[in-house]
Amino acid sequence: MISFFEASLKQLSIHHTGNKLVEEYYKLSDAPLKIDDELLGNLLMQFFLKPFEKVNEVYRFYHPNDNLQLNEVFHFATEIFENNALFHEDSQQLAKHLYDVANHPKIKSGEMYVAYFQKVQIEGEQLDVIGIFKSETKDTYLKVYPEQDGFGMSYEQDAISINKLDKGCLIFNVDKAEGYKVVVFDQAKSSNDSAVYWKDEFLKLKIRNDSYNQTSNVLGVYKNFVTQKMDDEYEISKADKIDLLNRSMKYFKEKETFDIEEFGNEVIGNTEGIESFKNYKKNYEEEYQSPIADSFEIAESAVKKQARAYKSVLKLDKNFHIYIHGNKDMIEKGYDDDKSMNYYKVYFREEE
């Protein structure tokens, strides 16, 4: 979805931000970095843009008061897009803002980069882009070089690997009134409290409600419905749960559009279960304020990503794992009174 074949890096400012909570400080540069070395420029392009190659989710800037101008990053990005002469000054303001929201003890200090790119493509459109990045992880590197009749060795501490960008976002100069198109990258796990500040506190982003998001949400909601909610309402075996998940994944892989009535009839298959899923979906929409349409185009990339989270493995004690990919009628569950143990009977035609 995002490509950089014709992209170029036009401006770059570097600052350092610490953790305000532990009394670290920020340091601002006086001027943008001059990049005269072509190889350095190419390495920076790889460092900044490569992490976004497989990013699919598109976000928008927002503010809790529904006034976009109160979103600091939106405000300074707009100034830069409208008057490029303010690039470095606004990059300093962005660094100060990042410092102000660093209010968790586990947030690491690091270099903050604000970059201006041209001809970055998203969804088939080439656009100017503002990139905001942060590197926190430092490494020690060894360097081996020829010396007289052999080799010498040196090292550099606290160096930055071009393959270890910690956080980043790309702001595309389009759809300003809706909060621009924004893609975001964060190495930290989303469950980590220190990760929240980048997307939620610093950038203040909300997901764009497109087909990718709709597809991902329905698959996620249905997975939770089958694996968690159904136990509260029905007596259902793990094998039957796996079958329901497999049927839903088959539906999304074969269809071009999702229709909730068709999905319910083909995948769930009974009126009571269909109504239970619809209610579960409605509760999710209300709790997370994330409406999911009853009909939408299926995004193949979202299906592929969610498929990795759909498990088709039946784990039996620590002795056996049964992978269920097809017809659940080929497996039967029973109980052996003599051994006082459960069992599964598996039918097959050929052994491969």
Short mmCIF file of C-alpha atoms in Angstrom, two decimals:
data_model
loop_
_atom_site.label_atom_id
_atom_site.label_comp_id
_atom_site.label_asym_id
_atom_site.label_seq_id
_atom_site.Cartn_x
_atom_site.Cartn_y
_atom_site.Cartn_z
CA MET A 1 0.00 0.00 0.00
CA ILE A 2 2.93 2.36 0.70
CA SER A 3 5.86 2.54 -1.72
CA PHE A 4 9.01 4.64 -1.80
CA PHE A 5 10.50 3.91 -5.24
CA GLU A 6 10.55 7.56 -6.30
CA ALA A 7 10.70 9.11 -2.84
CA SER A 8 13.35 11.62 -1.84
CA LEU A 9 14.42 13.11 1.50
CA LYS A 10 14.39 16.92 1.29
CA GLN A 11 14.83 18.11 4.89
CA LEU A 12 15.83 16.59 8.20
CA SER A 13 16.07 18.02 11.71
CA ILE A 14 17.37 16.05 14.69
CA HIS A 15 16.69 16.72 18.37
CA HIS A 16 17.04 14.75 21.60
CA THR A 17 14.22 14.20 24.05
CA GLY A 18 14.49 12.76 27.54
CA ASN A 19 12.01 11.52 30.10
CA LYS A 20 10.45 14.46 31.91
CA LEU A 21 9.26 12.29 34.77
CA VAL A 22 12.81 11.26 35.75
CA GLU A 23 14.17 14.78 35.27
CA GLU A 24 15.88 14.20 31.92
CA TYR A 25 15.82 17.12 29.52
CA TYR A 26 15.56 17.83 25.81
CA LYS A 27 18.19 19.28 23.50
CA LEU A 28 17.22 21.09 20.30
CA SER A 29 19.44 21.58 17.28
CA ASP A 30 19.85 25.09 15.89
CA ALA A 31 19.47 24.17 12.23
CA PRO A 32 18.44 21.29 9.95
CA LEU A 33 21.00 18.64 9.09
CA LYS A 34 22.82 19.09 5.80
CA ILE A 35 23.06 15.79 3.93
CA ASP A 36 25.83 16.03 1.33
CA ASP A 37 26.76 12.34 1.33
CA GLU A 38 24.57 10.36 -1.09
CA LEU A 39 25.24 7.07 0.74
CA LEU A 40 24.16 8.63 4.06
CA GLY A 41 20.99 9.88 2.41
CA ASN A 42 20.19 6.38 1.11
CA LEU A 43 20.85 4.85 4.54
CA LEU A 44 18.54 7.38 6.17
CA MET A 45 15.80 6.60 3.66
CA GLN A 46 16.11 2.91 4.57
CA PHE A 47 16.20 3.70 8.29
CA PHE A 48 13.08 5.87 8.20
CA LEU A 49 10.88 4.24 5.57
CA LYS A 50 11.60 0.50 5.50
CA PRO A 51 9.58 -0.22 8.72
CA PHE A 52 6.43 1.00 6.92
CA GLU A 53 6.62 -1.45 4.00
CA LYS A 54 4.09 -3.84 5.55
CA VAL A 55 1.95 -1.32 7.43
CA ASN A 56 -1.69 -1.39 6.30
CA GLU A 57 -3.68 0.53 8.90
CA VAL A 58 -4.38 4.18 8.07
CA TYR A 59 -5.15 6.60 10.90
CA ARG A 60 -6.46 10.16 11.26
CA PHE A 61 -5.50 12.88 13.70
CA TYR A 62 -8.24 13.80 16.16
CA HIS A 63 -8.76 15.64 19.42
CA PRO A 64 -11.13 14.68 22.27
CA ASN A 65 -12.81 18.09 21.95
CA ASP A 66 -13.51 17.46 18.24
CA ASN A 67 -11.35 20.46 17.32
CA LEU A 68 -8.48 19.28 15.10
CA GLN A 69 -6.57 22.52 15.62
CA LEU A 70 -6.07 21.53 19.28
CA ASN A 71 -4.08 18.47 18.15
CA GLU A 72 -0.49 19.71 18.42
CA VAL A 73 1.03 17.42 15.78
CA PHE A 74 -1.78 18.19 13.31
CA HIS A 75 -1.26 21.92 13.93
CA PHE A 76 2.51 21.89 13.33
CA ALA A 77 2.25 19.49 10.37
CA THR A 78 -0.26 21.83 8.73
CA GLU A 79 2.08 24.80 9.24
CA ILE A 80 4.93 22.89 7.58
CA PHE A 81 2.81 21.79 4.62
CA GLU A 82 1.58 25.36 4.10
CA ASN A 83 4.89 27.14 4.72
CA ASN A 84 8.01 25.00 4.39
CA ALA A 85 10.16 27.82 5.77
CA LEU A 86 8.77 26.91 9.21
CA PHE A 87 10.03 23.32 8.98
CA HIS A 88 12.88 23.50 11.48
CA GLU A 89 11.10 25.83 13.91
CA ASP A 90 8.07 23.52 13.97
CA SER A 91 10.30 20.45 14.35
CA GLN A 92 11.56 22.04 17.58
CA GLN A 93 7.99 22.54 18.76
CA LEU A 94 7.23 18.89 17.99
CA ALA A 95 10.24 17.83 20.07
CA LYS A 96 9.01 19.93 23.00
CA HIS A 97 5.56 18.38 22.69
CA LEU A 98 7.02 14.86 22.68
CA TYR A 99 8.99 15.74 25.81
CA ASP A 100 5.87 17.09 27.53
CA VAL A 101 3.91 13.86 27.04
CA ALA A 102 6.76 11.58 28.24
CA ASN A 103 5.12 10.97 31.60
CA HIS A 104 5.80 7.29 32.15
CA PRO A 105 8.92 6.12 34.03
CA LYS A 106 9.72 3.46 31.40
CA ILE A 107 9.82 5.86 28.45
CA LYS A 108 13.35 5.91 27.08
CA SER A 109 15.25 8.98 25.99
CA GLY A 110 16.46 9.12 22.41
CA GLU A 111 16.91 11.02 19.19
CA MET A 112 13.85 12.49 17.52
CA TYR A 113 13.94 13.04 13.77
CA VAL A 114 11.56 15.20 11.76
CA ALA A 115 11.88 14.67 8.01
CA TYR A 116 10.23 16.02 4.87
CA PHE A 117 9.83 13.63 1.94
CA GLN A 118 8.52 14.04 -1.56
CA LYS A 119 6.85 11.46 -3.83
CA VAL A 120 5.90 8.88 -1.22
CA GLN A 121 3.02 6.80 -2.55
CA ILE A 122 -0.02 5.67 -0.60
CA GLU A 123 -3.08 4.05 -2.15
CA GLY A 124 -1.84 4.94 -5.63
CA GLU A 125 -1.22 8.65 -4.96
CA GLN A 126 2.21 10.32 -4.71
CA LEU A 127 2.33 12.93 -1.97
CA ASP A 128 4.56 15.09 0.18
CA VAL A 129 5.05 13.53 3.60
CA ILE A 130 6.23 14.64 7.03
CA GLY A 131 7.91 11.87 8.97
CA ILE A 132 8.42 11.92 12.74
CA PHE A 133 10.67 9.21 14.16
CA LYS A 134 12.39 8.26 17.39
CA SER A 135 15.37 5.98 18.03
CA GLU A 136 15.88 4.72 21.56
CA THR A 137 17.89 1.52 21.17
CA LYS A 138 21.68 1.80 21.07
CA ASP A 139 24.20 -0.89 20.07
CA THR A 140 27.94 -1.41 20.06
CA TYR A 141 29.45 -2.10 16.62
CA LEU A 142 32.75 -3.71 15.67
CA LYS A 143 34.65 -2.57 12.60
CA VAL A 144 37.32 -4.69 10.94
CA TYR A 145 39.68 -3.04 8.43
CA PRO A 146 42.87 -3.96 6.51
CA GLU A 147 46.08 -2.97 8.30
CA GLN A 148 49.61 -3.67 7.02
CA ASP A 149 49.83 -7.45 6.56
CA GLY A 150 46.63 -8.26 8.45
CA PHE A 151 43.59 -6.59 9.92
CA GLY A 152 42.81 -4.09 12.63
CA MET A 153 39.67 -3.74 14.70
CA SER A 154 37.83 -0.87 16.34
CA TYR A 155 34.44 -0.36 17.91
CA GLU A 156 31.82 2.30 18.37
CA GLN A 157 29.54 2.41 21.41
CA ASP A 158 26.04 3.85 21.63
CA ALA A 159 25.56 3.66 17.88
CA ILE A 160 22.21 3.40 16.10
CA SER A 161 21.36 0.45 13.88
CA ILE A 162 19.57 1.38 10.65
CA ASN A 163 17.44 -1.72 11.18
CA LYS A 164 16.18 -0.74 14.62
CA LEU A 165 13.92 2.29 14.36
CA ASP A 166 11.82 2.32 17.53
CA LYS A 167 8.90 4.57 16.63
CA GLY A 168 7.70 6.51 13.65
CA CYS A 169 4.79 8.01 11.75
CA LEU A 170 4.24 9.31 8.23
CA ILE A 171 1.81 12.18 7.69
CA PHE A 172 0.54 12.42 4.10
CA ASN A 173 -0.49 15.80 2.73
CA VAL A 174 -4.02 14.77 1.78
CA ASP A 175 -7.48 14.78 3.43
CA LYS A 176 -6.55 17.63 5.75
CA ALA A 177 -10.15 18.26 6.84
CA GLU A 178 -10.45 14.64 8.00
CA GLY A 179 -7.13 14.72 9.89
CA TYR A 180 -4.75 13.67 7.06
CA LYS A 181 -3.75 10.11 6.24
CA VAL A 182 -1.31 8.88 8.89
CA VAL A 183 0.51 5.57 9.22
CA VAL A 184 2.30 4.67 12.44
CA PHE A 185 5.01 2.28 13.57
CA ASP A 186 6.00 1.30 17.12
CA GLN A 187 8.33 -1.51 18.13
CA ALA A 188 6.94 -1.52 21.67
CA LYS A 189 4.11 -3.92 22.37
CA SER A 190 0.73 -2.20 22.42
CA SER A 191 0.04 -3.71 25.86
CA ASN A 192 3.06 -1.90 27.27
CA ASP A 193 2.02 1.25 29.18
CA SER A 194 5.08 3.09 27.92
CA ALA A 195 3.97 2.46 24.31
CA VAL A 196 0.67 4.29 24.70
CA TYR A 197 2.23 7.75 24.74
CA TRP A 198 3.44 7.62 21.11
CA LYS A 199 0.13 6.94 19.35
CA ASP A 200 -2.39 8.09 21.94
CA GLU A 201 -0.69 10.93 23.81
CA PHE A 202 1.79 12.39 21.34
CA LEU A 203 0.05 11.83 17.98
CA LYS A 204 -3.59 11.43 19.15
CA LEU A 205 -4.71 9.10 16.38
CA LYS A 206 -7.88 7.22 15.60
CA ILE A 207 -8.15 4.42 13.06
CA ARG A 208 -9.63 5.29 9.69
CA ASN A 209 -12.85 3.32 9.34
CA ASP A 210 -12.09 1.71 5.96
CA SER A 211 -12.47 -1.83 4.56
CA TYR A 212 -9.18 -2.95 6.12
CA ASN A 213 -10.30 -1.85 9.56
CA GLN A 214 -13.82 -3.24 9.09
CA THR A 215 -12.47 -6.63 7.98
CA SER A 216 -9.95 -6.78 10.81
CA ASN A 217 -12.54 -5.78 13.40
CA VAL A 218 -15.18 -8.32 12.34
CA LEU A 219 -12.64 -11.15 12.32
CA GLY A 220 -11.35 -10.08 15.72
CA VAL A 221 -14.84 -9.70 17.21
CA TYR A 222 -15.97 -13.06 15.81
CA LYS A 223 -12.83 -14.80 17.14
CA ASN A 224 -13.48 -13.42 20.63
CA PHE A 225 -17.16 -14.35 20.35
CA VAL A 226 -16.31 -17.97 19.55
CA THR A 227 -13.41 -18.43 21.97
CA GLN A 228 -14.80 -16.46 24.94
CA LYS A 229 -18.49 -15.56 24.74
CA MET A 230 -19.93 -18.85 23.47
CA ASP A 231 -18.87 -20.68 26.64
CA ASP A 232 -21.25 -18.46 28.63
CA GLU A 233 -24.25 -19.45 26.53
CA TYR A 234 -23.61 -22.91 25.09
CA GLU A 235 -21.92 -26.19 25.83
CA ILE A 236 -19.49 -26.35 22.94
CA SER A 237 -16.35 -28.41 22.40
CA LYS A 238 -13.02 -26.98 21.36
CA ALA A 239 -13.26 -28.96 18.14
CA ASP A 240 -16.57 -27.23 17.32
CA LYS A 241 -15.02 -23.84 18.14
CA ILE A 242 -12.15 -24.54 15.76
CA ASP A 243 -14.66 -25.55 13.09
CA LEU A 244 -16.53 -22.27 13.51
CA LEU A 245 -13.27 -20.33 13.19
CA ASN A 246 -12.21 -22.31 10.12
CA ARG A 247 -15.58 -21.69 8.46
CA SER A 248 -15.35 -17.96 9.10
CA MET A 249 -11.84 -17.79 7.65
CA LYS A 250 -13.00 -19.77 4.59
CA TYR A 251 -15.85 -17.26 4.14
CA PHE A 252 -13.51 -14.27 4.22
CA LYS A 253 -10.99 -15.88 1.87
CA GLU A 254 -13.61 -16.81 -0.74
CA LYS A 255 -15.91 -13.76 -0.66
CA GLU A 256 -15.28 -10.28 -1.99
CA THR A 257 -17.80 -8.57 0.30
CA PHE A 258 -19.02 -9.22 3.82
CA ASP A 259 -22.74 -9.36 4.51
CA ILE A 260 -23.76 -10.07 8.08
CA GLU A 261 -26.91 -11.99 7.15
CA GLU A 262 -25.07 -14.17 4.66
CA PHE A 263 -22.20 -14.65 7.11
CA GLY A 264 -24.55 -15.70 9.89
CA ASN A 265 -26.40 -18.21 7.73
CA GLU A 266 -23.30 -19.74 6.09
CA VAL A 267 -20.89 -19.73 9.04
CA ILE A 268 -22.88 -19.82 12.29
CA GLY A 269 -25.90 -21.62 10.91
CA ASN A 270 -28.53 -21.25 13.65
CA THR A 271 -30.85 -18.40 14.58
CA GLU A 272 -29.95 -18.25 18.27
CA GLY A 273 -26.21 -18.17 17.56
CA ILE A 274 -26.64 -15.50 14.86
CA GLU A 275 -28.56 -13.20 17.22
CA SER A 276 -25.99 -13.77 19.96
CA PHE A 277 -23.16 -12.75 17.59
CA LYS A 278 -25.04 -9.64 16.42
CA ASN A 279 -25.55 -8.57 20.04
CA TYR A 280 -21.88 -9.22 20.83
CA LYS A 281 -20.86 -7.13 17.81
CA LYS A 282 -23.21 -4.32 18.87
CA ASN A 283 -21.78 -4.29 22.40
CA TYR A 284 -18.25 -4.08 20.94
CA GLU A 285 -19.22 -1.11 18.76
CA GLU A 286 -20.71 0.74 21.72
CA GLU A 287 -17.86 -0.04 24.13
CA TYR A 288 -15.06 0.94 21.74
CA GLN A 289 -17.02 3.57 19.77
CA SER A 290 -15.98 1.77 16.60
CA PRO A 291 -18.97 1.12 14.31
CA ILE A 292 -18.75 -1.91 12.01
CA ALA A 293 -20.95 -1.87 8.92
CA ASP A 294 -23.23 -4.84 8.21
CA SER A 295 -21.86 -4.93 4.67
CA PHE A 296 -18.45 -3.90 3.31
CA GLU A 297 -15.69 -4.91 0.88
CA ILE A 298 -13.33 -7.51 2.32
CA ALA A 299 -9.67 -6.43 2.51
CA GLU A 300 -7.46 -9.39 1.60
CA SER A 301 -4.45 -8.00 3.49
CA ALA A 302 -6.49 -7.84 6.72
CA VAL A 303 -7.64 -11.44 6.24
CA LYS A 304 -4.04 -12.61 5.83
CA LYS A 305 -2.98 -10.79 8.99
CA GLN A 306 -5.89 -12.10 11.08
CA ALA A 307 -5.38 -15.66 9.77
CA ARG A 308 -2.15 -15.82 11.76
CA ALA A 309 -4.14 -15.31 14.97
CA TYR A 310 -6.75 -17.94 14.14
CA LYS A 311 -5.65 -21.18 15.76
CA SER A 312 -6.80 -24.55 14.41
CA VAL A 313 -4.91 -26.66 16.94
CA LEU A 314 -6.63 -28.90 19.46
CA LYS A 315 -4.23 -29.45 22.37
CA LEU A 316 -4.76 -32.64 24.38
CA ASP A 317 -2.87 -32.68 27.68
CA LYS A 318 0.84 -32.61 26.81
CA ASN A 319 0.69 -35.68 24.59
CA PHE A 320 -1.08 -34.67 21.37
CA HIS A 321 -1.82 -31.72 19.12
CA ILE A 322 -4.54 -32.23 16.50
CA TYR A 323 -4.65 -29.77 13.60
CA ILE A 324 -8.22 -29.39 12.33
CA HIS A 325 -8.47 -27.86 8.85
CA GLY A 326 -11.66 -29.25 7.38
CA ASN A 327 -14.78 -31.29 8.05
CA LYS A 328 -15.48 -31.49 11.81
CA ASP A 329 -17.69 -34.57 11.19
CA MET A 330 -14.46 -36.53 10.72
CA ILE A 331 -13.66 -36.18 14.42
CA GLU A 332 -15.76 -37.47 17.33
CA LYS A 333 -15.42 -36.85 21.04
CA GLY A 334 -16.23 -39.46 23.68
CA TYR A 335 -15.54 -40.64 27.21
CA ASP A 336 -13.95 -43.95 28.21
CA ASP A 337 -15.46 -45.16 31.52
CA ASP A 338 -12.81 -47.82 32.08
CA LYS A 339 -9.93 -45.33 31.76
CA SER A 340 -11.90 -42.37 33.12
CA MET A 341 -10.54 -40.26 30.25
CA ASN A 342 -11.86 -38.27 27.33
CA TYR A 343 -10.96 -39.33 23.81
CA TYR A 344 -11.25 -38.19 20.20
CA LYS A 345 -11.88 -40.57 17.31
CA VAL A 346 -10.46 -39.30 13.98
CA TYR A 347 -11.63 -40.67 10.61
CA PHE A 348 -9.44 -40.48 7.47
CA ARG A 349 -9.07 -42.20 4.09
CA GLU A 350 -5.34 -41.99 3.47
CA GLU A 351 -2.26 -41.50 5.60
CA GLU A 352 0.18 -39.00 4.11
#
